[in-house]
Amino acid sequence: MRRFVVQQHAARTLHFDFRLELGGVLVSWAVPKGPSLAPKVRRLAVHVEDHALEHADFEGILPDSEPGRGAVVIWDRGTWTPEGDGAAGLAAGKLTFTLVGEKLRGRWHLVRTEPQGKQESWLLFKGRDEFADDAGDVVTDRPASVVSGRTIAELLASRLG
Ligand code: MN
């Protein structure tokens, strides 16, 4: 089974890191607004550097010496299954896959748009299926870590307190 994880990350900006296990690493995208369950909502996903598989289990405060320092909560996690060959889809800039997480389920798409500057922009969006939801906002409705139940605000407050 291949793992996926979505980590909410408070660094210079608050964003979500969407990571798919592929080829022995976590292929990663930074999604400023986080995922949406509404198929018509396409969220910018900037392709960022691969992370080691172990990072999928990380929740807590990163040391200030680390690149991407700040606070991280495991917002969702589970398994993913690509339609067709995942590595070929990644190279071609078009990945369709199924997620089995706690918050994110069903069919999803990641599609590369034109490169902008030195970073590749992709769009992350939900496929139309029984897990789609056009009304709610999963980011604000279900903010807490699926591991600890803490929100990132609570994690940050614990560091100060
Ligand atoms: Mn990040």
PDB file of C-alpha atoms and ligand atoms in Angstrom:
ATOM      1  CA  MET A   1       0.000   0.000   0.000  1.00  0.00           C
ATOM      2  CA  ARG A   2       1.261   3.465  -0.823  1.00  0.00           C
ATOM      3  CA  ARG A   3       0.822   6.118   1.803  1.00  0.00           C
ATOM      4  CA  PHE A   4      -0.330   9.668   1.474  1.00  0.00           C
ATOM      5  CA  VAL A   5      -0.203  12.410   4.065  1.00  0.00           C
ATOM      6  CA  VAL A   6      -1.418  15.998   4.208  1.00  0.00           C
ATOM      7  CA  GLN A   7       0.514  18.054   6.750  1.00  0.00           C
ATOM      8  CA  GLN A   8      -0.621  21.514   7.715  1.00  0.00           C
ATOM      9  CA  HIS A   9       2.496  23.606   8.105  1.00  0.00           C
ATOM     10  CA  ALA A  10       2.863  26.980   9.761  1.00  0.00           C
ATOM     11  CA  ALA A  11       6.126  28.369   8.372  1.00  0.00           C
ATOM     12  CA  ARG A  12       6.551  31.783   6.771  1.00  0.00           C
ATOM     13  CA  THR A  13       3.051  31.151   5.494  1.00  0.00           C
ATOM     14  CA  LEU A  14       0.352  28.742   6.616  1.00  0.00           C
ATOM     15  CA  HIS A  15      -0.098  26.037   3.992  1.00  0.00           C
ATOM     16  CA  PHE A  16      -0.754  22.356   3.463  1.00  0.00           C
ATOM     17  CA  ASP A  17       1.879  19.911   2.220  1.00  0.00           C
ATOM     18  CA  PHE A  18       0.234  17.201   0.136  1.00  0.00           C
ATOM     19  CA  ARG A  19       2.525  14.184  -0.140  1.00  0.00           C
ATOM     20  CA  LEU A  20       2.219  10.925  -2.092  1.00  0.00           C
ATOM     21  CA  GLU A  21       4.538   7.961  -1.583  1.00  0.00           C
ATOM     22  CA  LEU A  22       6.060   7.164  -4.965  1.00  0.00           C
ATOM     23  CA  GLY A  23       9.418   5.676  -5.910  1.00  0.00           C
ATOM     24  CA  GLY A  24      10.598   5.415  -2.314  1.00  0.00           C
ATOM     25  CA  VAL A  25      10.030   9.076  -1.434  1.00  0.00           C
ATOM     26  CA  LEU A  26       7.176  11.437  -0.634  1.00  0.00           C
ATOM     27  CA  VAL A  27       6.483  13.409  -3.787  1.00  0.00           C
ATOM     28  CA  SER A  28       5.238  16.736  -2.446  1.00  0.00           C
ATOM     29  CA  TRP A  29       3.128  19.743  -3.311  1.00  0.00           C
ATOM     30  CA  ALA A  30       2.547  22.866  -1.228  1.00  0.00           C
ATOM     31  CA  VAL A  31      -1.149  23.769  -1.361  1.00  0.00           C
ATOM     32  CA  PRO A  32      -1.682  27.271   0.089  1.00  0.00           C
ATOM     33  CA  LYS A  33      -5.447  26.931   0.629  1.00  0.00           C
ATOM     34  CA  GLY A  34      -5.549  23.188   1.228  1.00  0.00           C
ATOM     35  CA  PRO A  35      -7.770  20.650  -0.526  1.00  0.00           C
ATOM     36  CA  SER A  36     -11.433  21.183  -1.334  1.00  0.00           C
ATOM     37  CA  LEU A  37     -14.085  18.479  -1.637  1.00  0.00           C
ATOM     38  CA  ALA A  38     -15.904  20.553  -4.255  1.00  0.00           C
ATOM     39  CA  PRO A  39     -14.937  19.301  -7.738  1.00  0.00           C
ATOM     40  CA  LYS A  40     -15.267  22.765  -9.261  1.00  0.00           C
ATOM     41  CA  VAL A  41     -12.712  24.230  -6.853  1.00  0.00           C
ATOM     42  CA  ARG A  42      -9.192  23.852  -8.242  1.00  0.00           C
ATOM     43  CA  ARG A  43      -6.488  24.531  -5.720  1.00  0.00           C
ATOM     44  CA  LEU A  44      -3.005  25.691  -6.611  1.00  0.00           C
ATOM     45  CA  ALA A  45      -0.439  23.020  -5.710  1.00  0.00           C
ATOM     46  CA  VAL A  46       3.208  24.010  -6.110  1.00  0.00           C
ATOM     47  CA  HIS A  47       5.466  21.022  -6.726  1.00  0.00           C
ATOM     48  CA  VAL A  48       8.181  21.159  -4.062  1.00  0.00           C
ATOM     49  CA  GLU A  49      11.109  18.963  -3.108  1.00  0.00           C
ATOM     50  CA  ASP A  50      10.639  15.280  -2.319  1.00  0.00           C
ATOM     51  CA  HIS A  51      10.680  14.331   1.350  1.00  0.00           C
ATOM     52  CA  ALA A  52      11.874  11.117   3.019  1.00  0.00           C
ATOM     53  CA  LEU A  53       9.170   8.593   3.827  1.00  0.00           C
ATOM     54  CA  GLU A  54       9.769   9.007   7.569  1.00  0.00           C
ATOM     55  CA  HIS A  55       8.561  12.593   7.354  1.00  0.00           C
ATOM     56  CA  ALA A  56       5.010  11.285   6.870  1.00  0.00           C
ATOM     57  CA  ASP A  57       4.920  10.521  10.615  1.00  0.00           C
ATOM     58  CA  PHE A  58       6.169  13.912  11.725  1.00  0.00           C
ATOM     59  CA  GLU A  59       3.959  16.170  13.808  1.00  0.00           C
ATOM     60  CA  GLY A  60       5.382  18.818  16.079  1.00  0.00           C
ATOM     61  CA  ILE A  61       7.748  21.767  16.009  1.00  0.00           C
ATOM     62  CA  LEU A  62      10.595  21.729  13.504  1.00  0.00           C
ATOM     63  CA  PRO A  63      13.881  23.174  14.751  1.00  0.00           C
ATOM     64  CA  ASP A  64      14.643  26.662  13.490  1.00  0.00           C
ATOM     65  CA  SER A  65      17.716  25.259  11.743  1.00  0.00           C
ATOM     66  CA  GLU A  66      15.565  23.120   9.437  1.00  0.00           C
ATOM     67  CA  PRO A  67      14.485  24.441   6.062  1.00  0.00           C
ATOM     68  CA  GLY A  68      10.709  24.724   6.235  1.00  0.00           C
ATOM     69  CA  ARG A  69      10.879  25.217   9.984  1.00  0.00           C
ATOM     70  CA  GLY A  70       7.726  25.884  11.939  1.00  0.00           C
ATOM     71  CA  ALA A  71       4.879  23.785  13.264  1.00  0.00           C
ATOM     72  CA  VAL A  72       3.403  20.738  11.531  1.00  0.00           C
ATOM     73  CA  VAL A  73       0.231  18.741  12.205  1.00  0.00           C
ATOM     74  CA  ILE A  74      -0.841  15.595  10.371  1.00  0.00           C
ATOM     75  CA  TRP A  75      -4.101  16.911   8.938  1.00  0.00           C
ATOM     76  CA  ASP A  76      -4.953  13.708   7.088  1.00  0.00           C
ATOM     77  CA  ARG A  77      -3.330  10.461   6.087  1.00  0.00           C
ATOM     78  CA  GLY A  78      -4.067   7.077   4.595  1.00  0.00           C
ATOM     79  CA  THR A  79      -3.369   5.240   1.371  1.00  0.00           C
ATOM     80  CA  TRP A  80      -3.504   6.225  -2.275  1.00  0.00           C
ATOM     81  CA  THR A  81      -3.810   4.269  -5.501  1.00  0.00           C
ATOM     82  CA  PRO A  82      -2.934   5.802  -8.865  1.00  0.00           C
ATOM     83  CA  GLU A  83      -4.986   5.094 -11.971  1.00  0.00           C
ATOM     84  CA  GLY A  84      -2.390   3.617 -14.299  1.00  0.00           C
ATOM     85  CA  ASP A  85       1.316   4.104 -13.639  1.00  0.00           C
ATOM     86  CA  GLY A  86       1.966   6.756 -10.995  1.00  0.00           C
ATOM     87  CA  ALA A  87       5.516   7.575 -12.078  1.00  0.00           C
ATOM     88  CA  ALA A  88       4.419   8.013 -15.692  1.00  0.00           C
ATOM     89  CA  GLY A  89       1.550  10.226 -14.572  1.00  0.00           C
ATOM     90  CA  LEU A  90       3.898  12.358 -12.503  1.00  0.00           C
ATOM     91  CA  ALA A  91       6.264  12.786 -15.459  1.00  0.00           C
ATOM     92  CA  ALA A  92       3.377  13.587 -17.803  1.00  0.00           C
ATOM     93  CA  GLY A  93       1.895  16.129 -15.396  1.00  0.00           C
ATOM     94  CA  LYS A  94      -1.407  14.337 -14.966  1.00  0.00           C
ATOM     95  CA  LEU A  95      -2.148  12.125 -11.980  1.00  0.00           C
ATOM     96  CA  THR A  96      -5.534  10.612 -11.227  1.00  0.00           C
ATOM     97  CA  PHE A  97      -5.797   8.618  -8.037  1.00  0.00           C
ATOM     98  CA  THR A  98      -7.984   7.350  -5.242  1.00  0.00           C
ATOM     99  CA  LEU A  99      -7.450   8.401  -1.637  1.00  0.00           C
ATOM    100  CA  VAL A 100      -8.522   6.452   1.415  1.00  0.00           C
ATOM    101  CA  GLY A 101      -7.923   8.843   4.280  1.00  0.00           C
ATOM    102  CA  GLU A 102     -10.005  10.083   7.179  1.00  0.00           C
ATOM    103  CA  LYS A 103     -10.974  13.394   5.582  1.00  0.00           C
ATOM    104  CA  LEU A 104     -10.042  12.890   1.932  1.00  0.00           C
ATOM    105  CA  ARG A 105     -11.575   9.989   0.044  1.00  0.00           C
ATOM    106  CA  GLY A 106     -12.482   8.992  -3.446  1.00  0.00           C
ATOM    107  CA  ARG A 107     -11.127  10.165  -6.748  1.00  0.00           C
ATOM    108  CA  TRP A 108      -8.725  13.097  -7.048  1.00  0.00           C
ATOM    109  CA  HIS A 109      -6.743  14.806  -9.777  1.00  0.00           C
ATOM    110  CA  LEU A 110      -3.415  16.616  -9.918  1.00  0.00           C
ATOM    111  CA  VAL A 111      -2.742  18.355 -13.216  1.00  0.00           C
ATOM    112  CA  ARG A 112       0.355  20.381 -14.097  1.00  0.00           C
ATOM    113  CA  THR A 113      -0.172  23.799 -15.619  1.00  0.00           C
ATOM    114  CA  GLU A 114       2.491  25.895 -17.303  1.00  0.00           C
ATOM    115  CA  PRO A 115       5.729  26.237 -15.339  1.00  0.00           C
ATOM    116  CA  GLN A 116       5.930  29.629 -13.651  1.00  0.00           C
ATOM    117  CA  GLY A 117       9.412  30.774 -12.742  1.00  0.00           C
ATOM    118  CA  LYS A 118      11.456  27.953 -11.296  1.00  0.00           C
ATOM    119  CA  GLN A 119       8.536  26.204  -9.606  1.00  0.00           C
ATOM    120  CA  GLU A 120       5.999  23.962 -11.280  1.00  0.00           C
ATOM    121  CA  SER A 121       2.373  24.815 -10.656  1.00  0.00           C
ATOM    122  CA  TRP A 122      -0.210  22.067 -10.544  1.00  0.00           C
ATOM    123  CA  LEU A 123      -3.911  22.086  -9.720  1.00  0.00           C
ATOM    124  CA  LEU A 124      -5.376  19.739  -7.114  1.00  0.00           C
ATOM    125  CA  PHE A 125      -9.077  18.990  -7.335  1.00  0.00           C
ATOM    126  CA  LYS A 126     -11.685  16.456  -6.362  1.00  0.00           C
ATOM    127  CA  GLY A 127     -13.314  14.100  -8.846  1.00  0.00           C
ATOM    128  CA  ARG A 128     -17.082  13.872  -8.969  1.00  0.00           C
ATOM    129  CA  ASP A 129     -18.126  10.903  -6.836  1.00  0.00           C
ATOM    130  CA  GLU A 130     -19.968  10.088  -3.615  1.00  0.00           C
ATOM    131  CA  PHE A 131     -17.217  11.742  -1.553  1.00  0.00           C
ATOM    132  CA  ALA A 132     -17.528  15.096  -3.318  1.00  0.00           C
ATOM    133  CA  ASP A 133     -19.118  17.926  -1.302  1.00  0.00           C
ATOM    134  CA  ASP A 134     -19.956  21.211  -2.945  1.00  0.00           C
ATOM    135  CA  ALA A 135     -21.184  22.905   0.225  1.00  0.00           C
ATOM    136  CA  GLY A 136     -18.746  22.514   3.097  1.00  0.00           C
ATOM    137  CA  ASP A 137     -15.130  23.527   3.558  1.00  0.00           C
ATOM    138  CA  VAL A 138     -13.168  20.573   4.892  1.00  0.00           C
ATOM    139  CA  VAL A 139     -10.221  22.781   5.867  1.00  0.00           C
ATOM    140  CA  THR A 140     -12.245  24.891   8.280  1.00  0.00           C
ATOM    141  CA  ASP A 141     -14.826  22.240   9.215  1.00  0.00           C
ATOM    142  CA  ARG A 142     -12.218  19.637  10.214  1.00  0.00           C
ATOM    143  CA  PRO A 143      -9.065  21.537  11.230  1.00  0.00           C
ATOM    144  CA  ALA A 144      -7.604  19.114  13.786  1.00  0.00           C
ATOM    145  CA  SER A 145      -4.802  16.608  13.466  1.00  0.00           C
ATOM    146  CA  VAL A 146      -5.983  13.072  12.725  1.00  0.00           C
ATOM    147  CA  VAL A 147      -3.225  11.827  15.044  1.00  0.00           C
ATOM    148  CA  SER A 148      -3.443  14.050  18.137  1.00  0.00           C
ATOM    149  CA  GLY A 149      -6.709  15.922  17.729  1.00  0.00           C
ATOM    150  CA  ARG A 150      -4.815  19.210  18.067  1.00  0.00           C
ATOM    151  CA  THR A 151      -5.140  22.120  15.709  1.00  0.00           C
ATOM    152  CA  ILE A 152      -2.026  23.877  14.509  1.00  0.00           C
ATOM    153  CA  ALA A 153      -3.012  26.887  16.642  1.00  0.00           C
ATOM    154  CA  GLU A 154      -3.082  24.636  19.719  1.00  0.00           C
ATOM    155  CA  LEU A 155       0.282  23.185  18.819  1.00  0.00           C
ATOM    156  CA  LEU A 156       1.783  26.659  18.438  1.00  0.00           C
ATOM    157  CA  ALA A 157       0.210  27.767  21.723  1.00  0.00           C
ATOM    158  CA  SER A 158       1.724  24.758  23.510  1.00  0.00           C
ATOM    159  CA  ARG A 159       5.164  25.837  22.378  1.00  0.00           C
ATOM    160  CA  LEU A 160       4.695  29.281  23.848  1.00  0.00           C
ATOM    161  CA  GLY A 161       3.054  28.070  27.034  1.00  0.00           C
TER     162      GLY A 161
HETATM  163 MN    MN B   1       5.724  23.086   3.986  1.00  0.00          MN
END
